Structures are given as structure tokens and as C-alpha cells.
PDB file of C-alpha atoms in Angstrom:
ATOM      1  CA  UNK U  15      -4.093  84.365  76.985  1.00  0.00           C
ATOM      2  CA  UNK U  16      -5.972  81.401  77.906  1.00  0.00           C
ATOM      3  CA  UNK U  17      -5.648  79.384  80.777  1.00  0.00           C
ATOM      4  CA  UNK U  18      -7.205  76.507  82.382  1.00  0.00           C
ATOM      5  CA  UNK U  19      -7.291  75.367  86.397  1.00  0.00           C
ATOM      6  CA  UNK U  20      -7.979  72.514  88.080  1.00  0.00           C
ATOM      7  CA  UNK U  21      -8.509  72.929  91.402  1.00  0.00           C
ATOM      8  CA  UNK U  22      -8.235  69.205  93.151  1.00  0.00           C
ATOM      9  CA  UNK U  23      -4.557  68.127  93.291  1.00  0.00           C
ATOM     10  CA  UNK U  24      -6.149  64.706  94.161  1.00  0.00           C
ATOM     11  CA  UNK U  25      -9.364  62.744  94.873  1.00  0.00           C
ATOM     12  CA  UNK U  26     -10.270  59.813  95.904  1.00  0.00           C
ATOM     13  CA  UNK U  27     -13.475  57.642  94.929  1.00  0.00           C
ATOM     14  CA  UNK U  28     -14.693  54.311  96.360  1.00  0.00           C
ATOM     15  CA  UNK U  29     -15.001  51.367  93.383  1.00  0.00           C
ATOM     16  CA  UNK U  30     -18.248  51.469  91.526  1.00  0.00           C
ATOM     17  CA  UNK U  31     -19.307  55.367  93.019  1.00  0.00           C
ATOM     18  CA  UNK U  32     -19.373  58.110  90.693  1.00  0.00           C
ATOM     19  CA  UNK U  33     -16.907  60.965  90.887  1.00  0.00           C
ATOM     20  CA  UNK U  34     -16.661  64.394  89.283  1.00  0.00           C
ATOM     21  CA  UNK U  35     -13.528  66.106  88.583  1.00  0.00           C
ATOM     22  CA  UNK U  36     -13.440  70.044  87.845  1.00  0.00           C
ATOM     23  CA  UNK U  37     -11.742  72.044  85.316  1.00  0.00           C
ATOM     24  CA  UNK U  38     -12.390  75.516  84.937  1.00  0.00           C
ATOM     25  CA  UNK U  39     -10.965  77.834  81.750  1.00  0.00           C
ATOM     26  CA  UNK U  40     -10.542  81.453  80.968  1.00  0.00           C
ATOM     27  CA  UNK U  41     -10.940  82.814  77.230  1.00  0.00           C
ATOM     28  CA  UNK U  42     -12.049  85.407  75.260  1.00  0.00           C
ATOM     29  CA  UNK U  43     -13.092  82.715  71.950  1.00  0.00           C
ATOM     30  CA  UNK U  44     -16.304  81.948  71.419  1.00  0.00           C
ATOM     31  CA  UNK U  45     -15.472  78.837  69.534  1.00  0.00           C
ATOM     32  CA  UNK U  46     -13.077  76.194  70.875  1.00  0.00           C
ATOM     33  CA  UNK U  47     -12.426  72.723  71.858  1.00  0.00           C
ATOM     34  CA  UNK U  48     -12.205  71.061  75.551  1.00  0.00           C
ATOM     35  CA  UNK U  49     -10.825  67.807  76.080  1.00  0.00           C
ATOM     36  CA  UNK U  50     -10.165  65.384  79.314  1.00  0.00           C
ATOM     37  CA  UNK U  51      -6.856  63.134  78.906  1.00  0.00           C
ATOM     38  CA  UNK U  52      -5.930  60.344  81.173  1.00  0.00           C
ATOM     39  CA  UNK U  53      -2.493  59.621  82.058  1.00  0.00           C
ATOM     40  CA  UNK U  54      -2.134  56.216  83.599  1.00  0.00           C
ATOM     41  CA  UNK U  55       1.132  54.973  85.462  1.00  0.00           C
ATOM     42  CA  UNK U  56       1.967  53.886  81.479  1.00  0.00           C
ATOM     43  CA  UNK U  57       2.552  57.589  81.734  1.00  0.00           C
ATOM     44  CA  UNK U  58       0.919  57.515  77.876  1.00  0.00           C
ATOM     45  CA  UNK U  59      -1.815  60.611  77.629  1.00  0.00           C
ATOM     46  CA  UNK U  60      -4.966  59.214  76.446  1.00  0.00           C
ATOM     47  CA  UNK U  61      -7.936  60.916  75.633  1.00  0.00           C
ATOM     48  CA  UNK U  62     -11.041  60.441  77.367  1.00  0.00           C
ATOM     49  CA  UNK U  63     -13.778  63.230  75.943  1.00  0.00           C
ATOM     50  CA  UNK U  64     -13.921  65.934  74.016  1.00  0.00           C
ATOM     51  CA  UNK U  65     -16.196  68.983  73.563  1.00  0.00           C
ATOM     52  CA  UNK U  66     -17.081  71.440  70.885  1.00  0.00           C
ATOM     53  CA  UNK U  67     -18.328  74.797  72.573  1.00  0.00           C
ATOM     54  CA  UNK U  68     -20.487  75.430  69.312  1.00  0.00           C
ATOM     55  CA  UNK U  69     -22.467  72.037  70.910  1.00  0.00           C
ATOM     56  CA  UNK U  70     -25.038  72.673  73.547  1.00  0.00           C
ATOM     57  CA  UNK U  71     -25.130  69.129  74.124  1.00  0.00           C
ATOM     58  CA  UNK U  72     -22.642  67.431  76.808  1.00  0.00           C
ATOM     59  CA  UNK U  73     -20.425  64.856  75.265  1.00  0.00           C
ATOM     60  CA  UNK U  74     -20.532  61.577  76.740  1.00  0.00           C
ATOM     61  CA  UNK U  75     -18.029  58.473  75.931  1.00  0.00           C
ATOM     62  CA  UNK U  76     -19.918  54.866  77.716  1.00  0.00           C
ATOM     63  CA  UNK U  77     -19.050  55.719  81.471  1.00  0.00           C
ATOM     64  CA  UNK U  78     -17.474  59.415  81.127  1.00  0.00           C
ATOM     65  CA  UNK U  79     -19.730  62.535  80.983  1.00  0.00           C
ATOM     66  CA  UNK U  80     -19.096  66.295  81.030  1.00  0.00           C
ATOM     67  CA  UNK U  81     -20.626  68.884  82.427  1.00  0.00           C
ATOM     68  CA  UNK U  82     -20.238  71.687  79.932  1.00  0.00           C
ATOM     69  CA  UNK U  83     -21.358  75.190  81.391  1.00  0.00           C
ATOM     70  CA  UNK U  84     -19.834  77.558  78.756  1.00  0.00           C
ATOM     71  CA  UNK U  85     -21.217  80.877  80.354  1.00  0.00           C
ATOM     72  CA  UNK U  86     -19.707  79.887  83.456  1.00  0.00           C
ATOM     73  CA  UNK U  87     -16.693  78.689  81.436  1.00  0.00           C
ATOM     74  CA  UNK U  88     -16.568  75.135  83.528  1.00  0.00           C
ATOM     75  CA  UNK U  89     -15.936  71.756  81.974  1.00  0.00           C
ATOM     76  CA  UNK U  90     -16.004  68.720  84.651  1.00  0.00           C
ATOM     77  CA  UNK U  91     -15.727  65.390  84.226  1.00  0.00           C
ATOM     78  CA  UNK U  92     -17.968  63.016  85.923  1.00  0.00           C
ATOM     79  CA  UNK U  93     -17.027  59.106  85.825  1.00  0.00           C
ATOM     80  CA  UNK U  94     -19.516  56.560  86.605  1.00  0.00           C
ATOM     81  CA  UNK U  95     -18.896  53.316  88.088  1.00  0.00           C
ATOM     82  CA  UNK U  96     -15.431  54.052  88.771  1.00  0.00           C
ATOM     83  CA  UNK U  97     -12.962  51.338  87.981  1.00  0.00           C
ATOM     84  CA  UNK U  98      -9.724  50.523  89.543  1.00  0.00           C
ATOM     85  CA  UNK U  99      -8.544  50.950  85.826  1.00  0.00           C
ATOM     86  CA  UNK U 100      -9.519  54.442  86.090  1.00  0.00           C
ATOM     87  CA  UNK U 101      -6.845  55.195  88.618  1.00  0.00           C
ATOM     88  CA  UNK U 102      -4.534  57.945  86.871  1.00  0.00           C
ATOM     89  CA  UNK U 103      -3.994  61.811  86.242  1.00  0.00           C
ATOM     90  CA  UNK U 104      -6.590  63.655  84.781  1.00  0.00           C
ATOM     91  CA  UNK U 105      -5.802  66.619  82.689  1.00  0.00           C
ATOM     92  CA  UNK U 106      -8.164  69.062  81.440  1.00  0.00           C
ATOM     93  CA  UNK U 107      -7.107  70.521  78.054  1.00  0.00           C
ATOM     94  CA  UNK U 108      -8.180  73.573  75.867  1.00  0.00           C
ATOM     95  CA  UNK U 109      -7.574  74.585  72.335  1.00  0.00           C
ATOM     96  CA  UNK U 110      -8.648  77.080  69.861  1.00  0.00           C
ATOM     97  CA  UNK U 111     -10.692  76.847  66.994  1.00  0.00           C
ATOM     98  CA  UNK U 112      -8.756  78.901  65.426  1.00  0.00           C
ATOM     99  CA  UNK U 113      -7.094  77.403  62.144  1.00  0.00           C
ATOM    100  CA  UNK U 114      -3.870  79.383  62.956  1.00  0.00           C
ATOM    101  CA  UNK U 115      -3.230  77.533  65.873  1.00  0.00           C
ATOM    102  CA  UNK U 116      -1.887  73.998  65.626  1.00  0.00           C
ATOM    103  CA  UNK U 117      -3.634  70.615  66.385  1.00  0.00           C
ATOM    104  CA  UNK U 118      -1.236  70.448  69.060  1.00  0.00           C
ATOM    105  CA  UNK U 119      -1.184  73.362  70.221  1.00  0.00           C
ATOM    106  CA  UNK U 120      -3.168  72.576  74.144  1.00  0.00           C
ATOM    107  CA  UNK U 121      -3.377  74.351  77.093  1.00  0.00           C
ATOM    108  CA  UNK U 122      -3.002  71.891  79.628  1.00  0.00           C
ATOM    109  CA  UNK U 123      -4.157  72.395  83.377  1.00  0.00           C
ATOM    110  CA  UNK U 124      -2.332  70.745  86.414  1.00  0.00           C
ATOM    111  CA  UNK U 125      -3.968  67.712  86.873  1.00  0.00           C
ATOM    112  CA  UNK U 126      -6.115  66.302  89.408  1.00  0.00           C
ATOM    113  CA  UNK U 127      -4.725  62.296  90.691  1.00  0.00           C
ATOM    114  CA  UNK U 128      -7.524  60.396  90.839  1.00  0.00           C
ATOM    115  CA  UNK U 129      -6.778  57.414  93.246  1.00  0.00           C
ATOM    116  CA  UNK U 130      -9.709  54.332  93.425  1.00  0.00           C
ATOM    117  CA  UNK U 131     -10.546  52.047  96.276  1.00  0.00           C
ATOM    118  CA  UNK U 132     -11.348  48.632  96.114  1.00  0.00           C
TER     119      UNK U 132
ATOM    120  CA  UNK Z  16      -0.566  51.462  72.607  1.00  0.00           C
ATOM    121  CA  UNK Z  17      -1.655  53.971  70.559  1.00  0.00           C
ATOM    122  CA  UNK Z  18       0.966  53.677  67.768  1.00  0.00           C
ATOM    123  CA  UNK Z  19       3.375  56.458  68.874  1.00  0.00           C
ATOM    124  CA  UNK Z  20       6.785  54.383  70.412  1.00  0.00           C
ATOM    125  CA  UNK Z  21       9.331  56.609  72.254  1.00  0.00           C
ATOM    126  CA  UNK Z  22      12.501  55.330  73.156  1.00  0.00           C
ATOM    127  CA  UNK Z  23      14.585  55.082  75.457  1.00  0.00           C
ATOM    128  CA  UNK Z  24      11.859  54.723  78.106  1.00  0.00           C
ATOM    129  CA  UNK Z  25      14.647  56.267  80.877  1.00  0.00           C
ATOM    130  CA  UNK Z  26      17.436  58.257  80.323  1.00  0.00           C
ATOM    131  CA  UNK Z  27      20.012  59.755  82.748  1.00  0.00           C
ATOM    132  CA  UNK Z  28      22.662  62.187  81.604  1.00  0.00           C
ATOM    133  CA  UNK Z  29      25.071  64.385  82.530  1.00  0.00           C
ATOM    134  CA  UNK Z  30      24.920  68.370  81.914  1.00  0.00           C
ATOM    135  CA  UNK Z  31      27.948  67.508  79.614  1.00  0.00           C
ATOM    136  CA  UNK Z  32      26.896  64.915  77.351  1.00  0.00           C
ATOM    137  CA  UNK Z  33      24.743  64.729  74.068  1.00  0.00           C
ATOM    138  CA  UNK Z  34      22.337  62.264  73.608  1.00  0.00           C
ATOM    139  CA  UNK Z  35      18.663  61.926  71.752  1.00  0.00           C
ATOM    140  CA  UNK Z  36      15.279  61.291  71.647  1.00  0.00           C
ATOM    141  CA  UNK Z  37      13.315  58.766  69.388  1.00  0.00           C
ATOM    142  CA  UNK Z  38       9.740  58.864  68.488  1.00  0.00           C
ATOM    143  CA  UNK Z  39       8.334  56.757  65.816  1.00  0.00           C
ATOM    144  CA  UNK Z  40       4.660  56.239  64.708  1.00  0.00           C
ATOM    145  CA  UNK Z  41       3.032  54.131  62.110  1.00  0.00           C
ATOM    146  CA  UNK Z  42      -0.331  55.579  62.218  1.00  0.00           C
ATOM    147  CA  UNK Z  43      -0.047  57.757  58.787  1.00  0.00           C
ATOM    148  CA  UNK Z  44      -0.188  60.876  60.402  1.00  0.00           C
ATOM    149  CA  UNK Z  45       1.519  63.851  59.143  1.00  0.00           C
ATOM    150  CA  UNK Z  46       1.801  66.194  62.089  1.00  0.00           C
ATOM    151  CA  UNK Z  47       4.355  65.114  64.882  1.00  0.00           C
ATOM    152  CA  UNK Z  48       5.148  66.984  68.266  1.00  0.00           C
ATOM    153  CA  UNK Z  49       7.318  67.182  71.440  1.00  0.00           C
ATOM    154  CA  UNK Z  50       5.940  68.046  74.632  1.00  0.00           C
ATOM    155  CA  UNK Z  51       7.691  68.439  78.373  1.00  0.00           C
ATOM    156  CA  UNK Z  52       6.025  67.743  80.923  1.00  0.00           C
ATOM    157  CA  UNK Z  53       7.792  68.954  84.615  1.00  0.00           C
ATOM    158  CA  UNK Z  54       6.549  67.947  87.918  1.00  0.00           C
ATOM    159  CA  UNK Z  55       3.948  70.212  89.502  1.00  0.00           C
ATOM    160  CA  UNK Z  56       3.343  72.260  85.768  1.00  0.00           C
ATOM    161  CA  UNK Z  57       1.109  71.605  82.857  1.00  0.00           C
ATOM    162  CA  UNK Z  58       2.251  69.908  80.058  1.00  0.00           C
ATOM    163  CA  UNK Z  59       4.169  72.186  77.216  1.00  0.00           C
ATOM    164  CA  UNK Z  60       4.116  72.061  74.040  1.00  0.00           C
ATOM    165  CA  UNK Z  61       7.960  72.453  72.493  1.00  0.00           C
ATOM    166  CA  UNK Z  62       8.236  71.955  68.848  1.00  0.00           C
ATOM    167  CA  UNK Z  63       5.683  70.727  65.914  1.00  0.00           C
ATOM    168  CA  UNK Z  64       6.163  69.269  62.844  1.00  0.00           C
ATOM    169  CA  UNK Z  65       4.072  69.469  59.910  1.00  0.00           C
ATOM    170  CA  UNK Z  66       4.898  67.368  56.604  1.00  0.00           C
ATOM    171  CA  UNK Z  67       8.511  67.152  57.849  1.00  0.00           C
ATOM    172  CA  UNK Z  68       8.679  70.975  58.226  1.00  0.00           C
ATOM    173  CA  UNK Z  69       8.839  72.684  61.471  1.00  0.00           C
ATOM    174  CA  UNK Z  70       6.214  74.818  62.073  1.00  0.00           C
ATOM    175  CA  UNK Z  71       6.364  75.640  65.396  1.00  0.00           C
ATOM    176  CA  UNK Z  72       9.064  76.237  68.359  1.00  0.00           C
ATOM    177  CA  UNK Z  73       7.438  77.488  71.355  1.00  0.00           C
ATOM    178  CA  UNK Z  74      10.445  79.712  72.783  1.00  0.00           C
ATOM    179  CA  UNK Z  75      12.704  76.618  73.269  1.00  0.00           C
ATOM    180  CA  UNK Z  76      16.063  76.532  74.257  1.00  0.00           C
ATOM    181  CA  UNK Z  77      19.017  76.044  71.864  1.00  0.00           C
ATOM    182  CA  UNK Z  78      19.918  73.260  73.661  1.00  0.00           C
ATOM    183  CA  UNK Z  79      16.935  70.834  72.098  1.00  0.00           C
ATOM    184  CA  UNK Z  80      17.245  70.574  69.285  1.00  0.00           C
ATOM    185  CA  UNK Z  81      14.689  68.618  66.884  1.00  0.00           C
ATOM    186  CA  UNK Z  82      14.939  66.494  63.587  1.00  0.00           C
ATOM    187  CA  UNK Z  83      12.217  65.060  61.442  1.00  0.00           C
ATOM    188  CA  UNK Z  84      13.358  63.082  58.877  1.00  0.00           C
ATOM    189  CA  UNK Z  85      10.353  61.488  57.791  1.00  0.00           C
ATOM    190  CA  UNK Z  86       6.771  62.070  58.113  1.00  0.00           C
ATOM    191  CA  UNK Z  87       6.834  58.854  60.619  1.00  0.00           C
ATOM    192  CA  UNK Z  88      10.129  59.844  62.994  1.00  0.00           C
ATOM    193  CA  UNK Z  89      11.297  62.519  65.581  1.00  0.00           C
ATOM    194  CA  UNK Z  90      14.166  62.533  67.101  1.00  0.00           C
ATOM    195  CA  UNK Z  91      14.845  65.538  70.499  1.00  0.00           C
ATOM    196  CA  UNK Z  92      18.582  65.978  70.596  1.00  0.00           C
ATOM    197  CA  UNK Z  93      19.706  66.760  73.788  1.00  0.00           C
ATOM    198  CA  UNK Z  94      23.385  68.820  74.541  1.00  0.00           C
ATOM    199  CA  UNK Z  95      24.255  70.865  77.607  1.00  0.00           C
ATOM    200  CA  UNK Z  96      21.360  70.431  79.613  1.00  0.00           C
ATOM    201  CA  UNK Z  97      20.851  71.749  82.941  1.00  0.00           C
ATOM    202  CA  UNK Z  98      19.223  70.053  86.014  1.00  0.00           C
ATOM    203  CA  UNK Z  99      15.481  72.095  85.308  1.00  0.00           C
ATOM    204  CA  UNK Z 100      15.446  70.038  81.906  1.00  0.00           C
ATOM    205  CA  UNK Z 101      14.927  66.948  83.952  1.00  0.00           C
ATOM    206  CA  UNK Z 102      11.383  66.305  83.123  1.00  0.00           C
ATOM    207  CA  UNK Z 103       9.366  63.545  80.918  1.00  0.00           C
ATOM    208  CA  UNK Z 104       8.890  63.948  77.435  1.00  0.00           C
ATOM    209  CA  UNK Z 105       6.243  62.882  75.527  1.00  0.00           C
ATOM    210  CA  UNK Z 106       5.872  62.773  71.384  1.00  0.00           C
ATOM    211  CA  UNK Z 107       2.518  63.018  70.048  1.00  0.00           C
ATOM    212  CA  UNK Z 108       1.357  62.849  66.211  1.00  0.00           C
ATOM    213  CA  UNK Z 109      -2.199  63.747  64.113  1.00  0.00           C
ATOM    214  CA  UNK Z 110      -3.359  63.544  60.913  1.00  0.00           C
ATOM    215  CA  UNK Z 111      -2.989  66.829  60.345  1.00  0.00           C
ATOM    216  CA  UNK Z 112      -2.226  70.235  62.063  1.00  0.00           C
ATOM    217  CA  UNK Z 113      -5.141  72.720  61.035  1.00  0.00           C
ATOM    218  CA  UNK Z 114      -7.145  73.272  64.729  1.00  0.00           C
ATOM    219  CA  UNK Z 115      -9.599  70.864  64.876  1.00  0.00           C
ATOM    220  CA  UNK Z 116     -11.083  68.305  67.378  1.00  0.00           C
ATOM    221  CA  UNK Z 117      -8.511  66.025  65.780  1.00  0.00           C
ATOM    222  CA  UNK Z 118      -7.731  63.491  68.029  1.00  0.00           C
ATOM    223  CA  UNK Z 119      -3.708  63.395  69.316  1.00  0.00           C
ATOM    224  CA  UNK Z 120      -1.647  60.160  69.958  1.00  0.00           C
ATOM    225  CA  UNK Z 121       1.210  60.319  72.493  1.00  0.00           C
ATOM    226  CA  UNK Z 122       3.671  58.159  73.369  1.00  0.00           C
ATOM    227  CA  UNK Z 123       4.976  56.417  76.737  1.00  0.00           C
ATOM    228  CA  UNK Z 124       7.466  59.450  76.892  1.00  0.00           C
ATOM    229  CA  UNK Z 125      10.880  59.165  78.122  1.00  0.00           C
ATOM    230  CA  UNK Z 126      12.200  59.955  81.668  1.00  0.00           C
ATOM    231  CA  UNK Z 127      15.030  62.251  81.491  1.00  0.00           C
ATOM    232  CA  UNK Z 128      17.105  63.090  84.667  1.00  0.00           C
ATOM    233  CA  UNK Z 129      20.069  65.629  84.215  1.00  0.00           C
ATOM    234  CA  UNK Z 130      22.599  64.916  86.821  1.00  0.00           C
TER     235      UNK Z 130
END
């Protein structure tokens, strides 16, 4: 079974720095998707990247970046010029590629609460 | 806001009483699901719905029970529930189901606490 782990509970970055949030994953697929969500107080899950592991190349969405190491199964997230905006959870989702699993069908890790200081 | 609306935001009930879920979207999507997510665990997924149809129950209790009426509304109806089910629930829909990097909408998610 697969399962994903994210080791910081919380972190903390000063306004403007750049921080990088881990995620690690265990599977035995060689294809399959990796996503980052955000959950802000709102509490609604929004999704911040995503990642085929066909794609060599690491996605990036305008200040959000991932460091894809698919041999080493690791997926972090790395935000630039952190906002206070970008104070929330951070989950670190997997799913299959396999078409009989369902869109939905995520393996969330834990989280890691990323706080922000002005 | 993403298009998926959950209501009520808060709920509070008693292990004794019956109440339900709501979670509407407008988006066009065809695939609708309910997740629970418990302090200190990863989010789990519960039920999905595909075309109205149910095409997934992930080992849920008896005591949830879900409706899809329409391609656009879920509804979680809650009876005898114990103190564990407190937790926040969030609805999410998709396009479609097939396992893709299909992007998910969720909702707000309602706050239940069983007393």
C-alpha cells in the first residue's frame, strides 16, 4: 500500500524568505501523480502543484516549485517570497495512475503548518 | 470559492440525533466525494459518486449514510454517531472519475462535534 510522510508538524518562515517543505512517499507504481494542497484557516483544500512522475521536469506554479526526486521517492515544496497569505496547512498528496482507481481517490500525508512572520 | 458550497458550516449533535450534510456545486462536474478529515490523521476519503451512482465506499460505517440526487448535490446523513466521528468534513467534485491529474474542488467543509 502506498503511503506518504511528512515529517515537519510545523515551520516557520520569515516574510519574503524562501521555505521548503518535505514530503516523502512509498510505492511500488512507476506511474503516478503528486500533488501539494493548501488548507487555509477557510479550512477549503486548494491545490497548489501537481506532478506527473512520467515528467522529468519539476513543476512550477509563479512562486511554488517542487523538487521531484523520483528514485529517492521525495516530492518537496519550496515557496518563494513567502507571503503572509501563504500561512496554512500543507498537505502532500499521492494518487495512482491507475484508471481503476478514482480521481479522488488520494493518499493524504499529515500536514506540515506553515506559520509566516511579518 | 471554488464552486463546491457545504452547509451547515458547524454542526453539533448528539450521539442520538439524525441530521445531514449538504454539498452543492455548480461547476458541471460529474464526480462528487466525501472526505473526513480528524485531527492529527490524513484526510480520508469516504464515499464517491460517479454520474449519481456510488462507486465507491471506503469501509464506512453504517451510520453515514450518503445520497446523490443529482449530478450537482450530496447530502452525508448522519444517525447514531459516536464521539470519534467528530471531525470536519469536506465534499469535493471533478469532471470526471477515471485517475488522472484532474484537478479536485473541495468545499469549506463542515465542523461536526458529537457530544
Amino acid at each position: 500500500a502506498q503511503t506518504v510522510t511528512q515529517s515537519q508538524p510545523e515551520m516557520s518562515v520569515q516574510e519574503a524568505e524562501t521555505v521548503t517543505l518535505s514530503c516523502t512517499y512509498d510505492t511500488s507504481e512507476s506511474d503516478y501523480y503528486l500533488f501539494w494542497y493548501k488548507q487555509p484557516p477557510s479550512r477549503q483544500m486548494i491545490l497548489v502543484i501537481r506532478q506527473e512522475a512520467y515528467k522529468q521536469q519539476n513543476a512550477t506554479e509563479n512562486r511554488f516549485s517542487v523538487n521531484f526526486q523520483k528514485a529517492a521517492k521525495s516530492f518537496s515544496l519550496k515557496i518563494s517570497d513567502s507571503q503572509l497569505g501563504d500561512a496554512a496547512m500543507y498537505f502532500c498528496a499521492y494518487r495512482t495512475s491507475n484508471y481503476g482507481g478514482s480521481q479522488g481517490n488520494l493518499i493524504f500525508g499529515k500536514g506540515t503548518k506553515l506559520s509566516v512572520k511579518p | 470559492e471554488t464552486g463546491v458550497t457545504q452547509t451547515p458550516r458547524h454542526l453539533v449533535m448528539g450521539m442520538t440525533n439524525k441530521k445531514s450534510l449538504k454539498c452543492e456545486q455548480h461547476l458541471g462536474h460529474n464526480a462528487m466525494y466525501w472526505y473526513k478529515q480528524s485531527a492529527k490523521k490524513p484526510l480520508e476519503l469516504m464515499f464517491v459518486y460517479n454520474f449519481k451512482e456510488q462507486t465507491e465506499n471506503n469501509s464506512v460505517p453504517s451510520r453515514f449514510s450518503p445520497e446523490c440526487p443529482n449530478s450537482s448535490h450530496l447530502f452525508l446523513h448522519l444517525h447514531t454517531l459516536q464521539p470519534e466521528d467528530s471531525a470536519l468534513y469536506l465534499c469535493a467534485s471533478s469532471l470526471g472519475t477515471v485517475a488522472t491529474n484532474e484537478k479536485l474542488f473541495f468545499g469549506s467543509g463542515t465542523q461536526l462535534s458529537v457530544l
